């Protein structure tokens, strides 16, 4: 039997916000980490693009190198925290082929090239760990890959981008406009200088693809995940949603579907009831709710970004990979045996909530209901804005189909107010193509002035 190594050589690629915290914690927790891994973790080099740049005082300057390719060949475990596809893709391949295990926080790389990297890790008989790639400190990759390996996951709903959750929270809590909320997130260091990947949903989509792959034992190509970001959301819409008892969140949604059999994965602004666990996730926090057949509902909550929280996830993977270097064993291999088909966007099932700006005259409600019925869409609820002074009902909205509604119409204010009104409709589950056709017909219908906004609903 081979003699266990006296230490585990660790190469770090990237010394940004997370990398710098990994260096700090490796030094500060050296004894504990050595005890947990079975041998000391020895940092042998830190690859950076500019070795002369000013850095945190604890970064050992003598370990800095611009030769990342050379560095990965003299390590037992390579920690990739550069981000983006190139050069990390080539460097991770080089590390795996050289026999090093890899720990990465790179969701974009894994979502785009995960299968080839998993194959390369298997071929080299080394580990590929990526806890930090999804939801920062939250141990959701471990939970899906290992803790729930004996169960059947049916649904994953997640707030997996802290920047957008912060922006939406500021809009609804403090009435900030979108641009001001993004600027505030940048000033506080949550948002990137270029927040495009966050606000347009691409960061969440990469994480959704990874979560769905793990949850459903299926490779989920990133290009099969429809994405909508949060740029179109206004503070007014947020407030209206709140008044209707909803919270509007940017959600990653992944669901196993029965008929047709497959999986449905998407990212977009989504309404959840105000009493849903995800509704109370504030600020830059992340949360993931997992539904599984035997375990039932599980909720994971915590910091999804930031140096130290993300470094915690990196170090957990590092201890595991180093433990295998010392004592043998391997991380679980990619599990894609179920090979379920990702449903194309138009066949995904959704529950929708939308506003119709309509002329306020007799017959409009029945016309709208008839259009929905023609498309086979069942109505869960309809609310009509009364355009009235506060009434005896104490609310300017009333449920048209509410059992408690006694049939009396709240007092209307003026003739001008009567000219238009807003119907807010929540549907039962339908598919995207049917919903789109129905909304197109409604938009063309006599007396309908606008169909806006249209939002998907979860958790009802
Ligand atoms: N930019 C991401 C966020 C963290 O705001 O949550 C890294 O994926």
PDB file of N, CA, C and O in Angstrom, residues 328-368:
ATOM      1  N   UNK A 328      -7.482   7.733   0.587  1.00  0.00           N
ATOM      2  CA  UNK A 328      -8.172   6.995  -0.465  1.00  0.00           C
ATOM      3  C   UNK A 328      -9.644   7.352  -0.513  1.00  0.00           C
ATOM      4  O   UNK A 328     -10.164   8.084   0.333  1.00  0.00           O
ATOM      5  N   UNK A 329     -10.324   6.826  -1.521  1.00  0.00           N
ATOM      6  CA  UNK A 329     -11.735   7.141  -1.695  1.00  0.00           C
ATOM      7  C   UNK A 329     -11.908   8.234  -2.731  1.00  0.00           C
ATOM      8  O   UNK A 329     -10.944   8.914  -3.108  1.00  0.00           O
ATOM      9  N   UNK A 330     -13.133   8.409  -3.193  1.00  0.00           N
ATOM     10  CA  UNK A 330     -13.433   9.387  -4.230  1.00  0.00           C
ATOM     11  C   UNK A 330     -14.766  10.071  -3.958  1.00  0.00           C
ATOM     12  O   UNK A 330     -15.648   9.494  -3.308  1.00  0.00           O
ATOM     13  N   UNK A 331     -14.897  11.262  -4.492  1.00  0.00           N
ATOM     14  CA  UNK A 331     -16.196  11.943  -4.462  1.00  0.00           C
ATOM     15  C   UNK A 331     -17.184  11.137  -5.301  1.00  0.00           C
ATOM     16  O   UNK A 331     -16.766  10.395  -6.189  1.00  0.00           O
ATOM     17  N   UNK A 332     -18.499  11.302  -5.030  1.00  0.00           N
ATOM     18  CA  UNK A 332     -19.457  10.624  -5.900  1.00  0.00           C
ATOM     19  C   UNK A 332     -19.259  11.092  -7.342  1.00  0.00           C
ATOM     20  O   UNK A 332     -18.978  12.259  -7.585  1.00  0.00           O
ATOM     21  N   UNK A 333     -19.384  10.163  -8.263  1.00  0.00           N
ATOM     22  CA  UNK A 333     -19.287  10.519  -9.676  1.00  0.00           C
ATOM     23  C   UNK A 333     -20.566  11.214 -10.128  1.00  0.00           C
ATOM     24  O   UNK A 333     -21.605  11.116  -9.473  1.00  0.00           O
ATOM     25  N   UNK A 334     -20.503  11.856 -11.263  1.00  0.00           N
ATOM     26  CA  UNK A 334     -21.712  12.442 -11.837  1.00  0.00           C
ATOM     27  C   UNK A 334     -22.778  11.356 -11.966  1.00  0.00           C
ATOM     28  O   UNK A 334     -22.486  10.244 -12.405  1.00  0.00           O
ATOM     29  N   UNK A 335     -23.997  11.676 -11.581  1.00  0.00           N
ATOM     30  CA  UNK A 335     -25.099  10.720 -11.696  1.00  0.00           C
ATOM     31  C   UNK A 335     -26.098  11.277 -12.697  1.00  0.00           C
ATOM     32  O   UNK A 335     -26.828  12.217 -12.394  1.00  0.00           O
ATOM     33  N   UNK A 336     -26.094  10.709 -13.904  1.00  0.00           N
ATOM     34  CA  UNK A 336     -26.990  11.215 -14.961  1.00  0.00           C
ATOM     35  C   UNK A 336     -27.793  10.073 -15.570  1.00  0.00           C
ATOM     36  O   UNK A 336     -28.317  10.181 -16.670  1.00  0.00           O
ATOM     37  N   UNK A 337     -27.922   8.967 -14.789  1.00  0.00           N
ATOM     38  CA  UNK A 337     -28.530   7.755 -15.348  1.00  0.00           C
ATOM     39  C   UNK A 337     -29.997   7.928 -15.733  1.00  0.00           C
ATOM     40  O   UNK A 337     -30.510   7.266 -16.619  1.00  0.00           O
ATOM     41  N   UNK A 338     -30.709   8.844 -15.021  1.00  0.00           N
ATOM     42  CA  UNK A 338     -32.163   8.952 -15.260  1.00  0.00           C
ATOM     43  C   UNK A 338     -32.443   9.513 -16.647  1.00  0.00           C
ATOM     44  O   UNK A 338     -33.448   9.169 -17.279  1.00  0.00           O
ATOM     45  N   UNK A 339     -31.560  10.373 -17.117  1.00  0.00           N
ATOM     46  CA  UNK A 339     -31.612  10.882 -18.492  1.00  0.00           C
ATOM     47  C   UNK A 339     -33.015  11.368 -18.880  1.00  0.00           C
ATOM     48  O   UNK A 339     -33.544  11.019 -19.929  1.00  0.00           O
ATOM     49  N   UNK A 340     -33.615  12.164 -17.996  1.00  0.00           N
ATOM     50  CA  UNK A 340     -34.952  12.694 -18.282  1.00  0.00           C
ATOM     51  C   UNK A 340     -34.845  13.831 -19.305  1.00  0.00           C
ATOM     52  O   UNK A 340     -33.850  14.552 -19.344  1.00  0.00           O
ATOM     53  N   UNK A 341     -35.885  13.982 -20.094  1.00  0.00           N
ATOM     54  CA  UNK A 341     -35.833  15.006 -21.151  1.00  0.00           C
ATOM     55  C   UNK A 341     -36.221  16.363 -20.589  1.00  0.00           C
ATOM     56  O   UNK A 341     -37.294  16.502 -19.987  1.00  0.00           O
ATOM     57  N   UNK A 342     -35.388  17.378 -20.767  1.00  0.00           N
ATOM     58  CA  UNK A 342     -35.820  18.730 -20.404  1.00  0.00           C
ATOM     59  C   UNK A 342     -36.941  19.160 -21.357  1.00  0.00           C
ATOM     60  O   UNK A 342     -36.787  19.074 -22.573  1.00  0.00           O
ATOM     61  N   UNK A 343     -38.076  19.578 -20.795  1.00  0.00           N
ATOM     62  CA  UNK A 343     -39.183  20.007 -21.647  1.00  0.00           C
ATOM     63  C   UNK A 343     -38.835  21.322 -22.327  1.00  0.00           C
ATOM     64  O   UNK A 343     -38.274  22.216 -21.692  1.00  0.00           O
ATOM     65  N   UNK A 344     -39.171  21.466 -23.607  1.00  0.00           N
ATOM     66  CA  UNK A 344     -38.930  22.762 -24.245  1.00  0.00           C
ATOM     67  C   UNK A 344     -39.777  23.829 -23.562  1.00  0.00           C
ATOM     68  O   UNK A 344     -40.846  23.523 -22.995  1.00  0.00           O
ATOM     69  N   UNK A 345     -39.315  25.087 -23.610  1.00  0.00           N
ATOM     70  CA  UNK A 345     -40.009  26.148 -22.860  1.00  0.00           C
ATOM     71  C   UNK A 345     -41.508  26.181 -23.110  1.00  0.00           C
ATOM     72  O   UNK A 345     -42.287  26.346 -22.172  1.00  0.00           O
ATOM     73  N   UNK A 346     -41.943  25.999 -24.348  1.00  0.00           N
ATOM     74  CA  UNK A 346     -43.367  26.156 -24.649  1.00  0.00           C
ATOM     75  C   UNK A 346     -44.216  25.033 -24.067  1.00  0.00           C
ATOM     76  O   UNK A 346     -45.437  25.175 -23.951  1.00  0.00           O
ATOM     77  N   UNK A 347     -43.576  23.907 -23.683  1.00  0.00           N
ATOM     78  CA  UNK A 347     -44.369  22.807 -23.119  1.00  0.00           C
ATOM     79  C   UNK A 347     -44.299  22.774 -21.597  1.00  0.00           C
ATOM     80  O   UNK A 347     -44.906  21.916 -20.962  1.00  0.00           O
ATOM     81  N   UNK A 348     -43.541  23.688 -21.017  1.00  0.00           N
ATOM     82  CA  UNK A 348     -43.458  23.702 -19.559  1.00  0.00           C
ATOM     83  C   UNK A 348     -44.795  24.148 -18.974  1.00  0.00           C
ATOM     84  O   UNK A 348     -45.460  25.023 -19.512  1.00  0.00           O
ATOM     85  N   UNK A 349     -45.154  23.523 -17.862  1.00  0.00           N
ATOM     86  CA  UNK A 349     -46.423  23.843 -17.204  1.00  0.00           C
ATOM     87  C   UNK A 349     -46.211  24.996 -16.226  1.00  0.00           C
ATOM     88  O   UNK A 349     -45.234  25.004 -15.476  1.00  0.00           O
ATOM     89  N   UNK A 350     -47.135  25.935 -16.244  1.00  0.00           N
ATOM     90  CA  UNK A 350     -47.024  27.082 -15.343  1.00  0.00           C
ATOM     91  C   UNK A 350     -48.387  27.477 -14.807  1.00  0.00           C
ATOM     92  O   UNK A 350     -49.421  27.200 -15.408  1.00  0.00           O
ATOM     93  N   UNK A 351     -48.335  28.116 -13.655  1.00  0.00           N
ATOM     94  CA  UNK A 351     -49.489  28.843 -13.156  1.00  0.00           C
ATOM     95  C   UNK A 351     -49.165  30.316 -13.379  1.00  0.00           C
ATOM     96  O   UNK A 351     -48.045  30.740 -13.098  1.00  0.00           O
ATOM     97  N   UNK A 352     -50.123  31.067 -13.917  1.00  0.00           N
ATOM     98  CA  UNK A 352     -49.817  32.463 -14.257  1.00  0.00           C
ATOM     99  C   UNK A 352     -50.752  33.426 -13.536  1.00  0.00           C
ATOM    100  O   UNK A 352     -51.880  33.075 -13.160  1.00  0.00           O
ATOM    101  N   UNK A 353     -50.244  34.615 -13.334  1.00  0.00           N
ATOM    102  CA  UNK A 353     -51.023  35.731 -12.789  1.00  0.00           C
ATOM    103  C   UNK A 353     -50.807  36.888 -13.735  1.00  0.00           C
ATOM    104  O   UNK A 353     -49.673  37.187 -14.097  1.00  0.00           O
ATOM    105  N   UNK A 354     -51.883  37.481 -14.209  1.00  0.00           N
ATOM    106  CA  UNK A 354     -51.680  38.622 -15.105  1.00  0.00           C
ATOM    107  C   UNK A 354     -52.769  39.662 -14.890  1.00  0.00           C
ATOM    108  O   UNK A 354     -53.860  39.374 -14.386  1.00  0.00           O
ATOM    109  N   UNK A 355     -52.412  40.884 -15.271  1.00  0.00           N
ATOM    110  CA  UNK A 355     -53.341  42.015 -15.192  1.00  0.00           C
ATOM    111  C   UNK A 355     -53.890  42.309 -16.572  1.00  0.00           C
ATOM    112  O   UNK A 355     -53.145  42.359 -17.554  1.00  0.00           O
ATOM    113  N   UNK A 356     -55.212  42.525 -16.638  1.00  0.00           N
ATOM    114  CA  UNK A 356     -55.850  42.994 -17.872  1.00  0.00           C
ATOM    115  C   UNK A 356     -56.385  44.382 -17.613  1.00  0.00           C
ATOM    116  O   UNK A 356     -57.209  44.572 -16.709  1.00  0.00           O
ATOM    117  N   UNK A 357     -55.914  45.323 -18.393  1.00  0.00           N
ATOM    118  CA  UNK A 357     -56.461  46.677 -18.337  1.00  0.00           C
ATOM    119  C   UNK A 357     -57.618  46.709 -19.336  1.00  0.00           C
ATOM    120  O   UNK A 357     -57.393  46.617 -20.547  1.00  0.00           O
ATOM    121  N   UNK A 358     -58.846  46.808 -18.831  1.00  0.00           N
ATOM    122  CA  UNK A 358     -60.013  46.652 -19.715  1.00  0.00           C
ATOM    123  C   UNK A 358     -60.988  47.817 -19.550  1.00  0.00           C
ATOM    124  O   UNK A 358     -60.971  48.530 -18.547  1.00  0.00           O
ATOM    125  N   UNK A 359     -61.827  48.001 -20.556  1.00  0.00           N
ATOM    126  CA  UNK A 359     -62.936  48.942 -20.423  1.00  0.00           C
ATOM    127  C   UNK A 359     -63.900  48.389 -19.379  1.00  0.00           C
ATOM    128  O   UNK A 359     -64.183  47.194 -19.355  1.00  0.00           O
ATOM    129  N   UNK A 360     -64.391  49.298 -18.556  1.00  0.00           N
ATOM    130  CA  UNK A 360     -65.255  48.867 -17.461  1.00  0.00           C
ATOM    131  C   UNK A 360     -66.704  48.961 -17.927  1.00  0.00           C
ATOM    132  O   UNK A 360     -67.363  49.978 -17.755  1.00  0.00           O
ATOM    133  N   UNK A 361     -67.168  47.894 -18.564  1.00  0.00           N
ATOM    134  CA  UNK A 361     -68.544  47.883 -19.059  1.00  0.00           C
ATOM    135  C   UNK A 361     -69.104  46.467 -18.976  1.00  0.00           C
ATOM    136  O   UNK A 361     -68.328  45.500 -18.860  1.00  0.00           O
ATOM    137  N   UNK A 362     -70.442  46.360 -19.038  1.00  0.00           N
ATOM    138  CA  UNK A 362     -71.050  45.035 -18.866  1.00  0.00           C
ATOM    139  C   UNK A 362     -70.528  44.039 -19.905  1.00  0.00           C
ATOM    140  O   UNK A 362     -70.273  44.400 -21.051  1.00  0.00           O
ATOM    141  N   UNK A 363     -70.355  42.825 -19.477  1.00  0.00           N
ATOM    142  CA  UNK A 363     -69.977  41.748 -20.385  1.00  0.00           C
ATOM    143  C   UNK A 363     -68.491  41.490 -20.475  1.00  0.00           C
ATOM    144  O   UNK A 363     -68.071  40.477 -21.043  1.00  0.00           O
ATOM    145  N   UNK A 364     -67.662  42.408 -19.942  1.00  0.00           N
ATOM    146  CA  UNK A 364     -66.218  42.230 -20.099  1.00  0.00           C
ATOM    147  C   UNK A 364     -65.708  40.993 -19.356  1.00  0.00           C
ATOM    148  O   UNK A 364     -64.897  40.231 -19.865  1.00  0.00           O
ATOM    149  N   UNK A 365     -66.217  40.821 -18.137  1.00  0.00           N
ATOM    150  CA  UNK A 365     -65.731  39.684 -17.343  1.00  0.00           C
ATOM    151  C   UNK A 365     -66.081  38.369 -18.031  1.00  0.00           C
ATOM    152  O   UNK A 365     -65.258  37.453 -18.123  1.00  0.00           O
ATOM    153  N   UNK A 366     -67.308  38.282 -18.548  1.00  0.00           N
ATOM    154  CA  UNK A 366     -67.695  37.014 -19.185  1.00  0.00           C
ATOM    155  C   UNK A 366     -66.926  36.821 -20.484  1.00  0.00           C
ATOM    156  O   UNK A 366     -66.578  35.686 -20.843  1.00  0.00           O
ATOM    157  N   UNK A 367     -66.629  37.913 -21.197  1.00  0.00           N
ATOM    158  CA  UNK A 367     -65.827  37.784 -22.413  1.00  0.00           C
ATOM    159  C   UNK A 367     -64.441  37.215 -22.080  1.00  0.00           C
ATOM    160  O   UNK A 367     -63.951  36.287 -22.731  1.00  0.00           O
ATOM    161  N   UNK A 368     -63.821  37.784 -21.039  1.00  0.00           N
ATOM    162  CA  UNK A 368     -62.484  37.329 -20.643  1.00  0.00           C
ATOM    163  C   UNK A 368     -62.538  35.854 -20.221  1.00  0.00           C
ATOM    164  O   UNK A 368     -61.702  35.032 -20.632  1.00  0.00           O
TER     165      UNK A 368
END
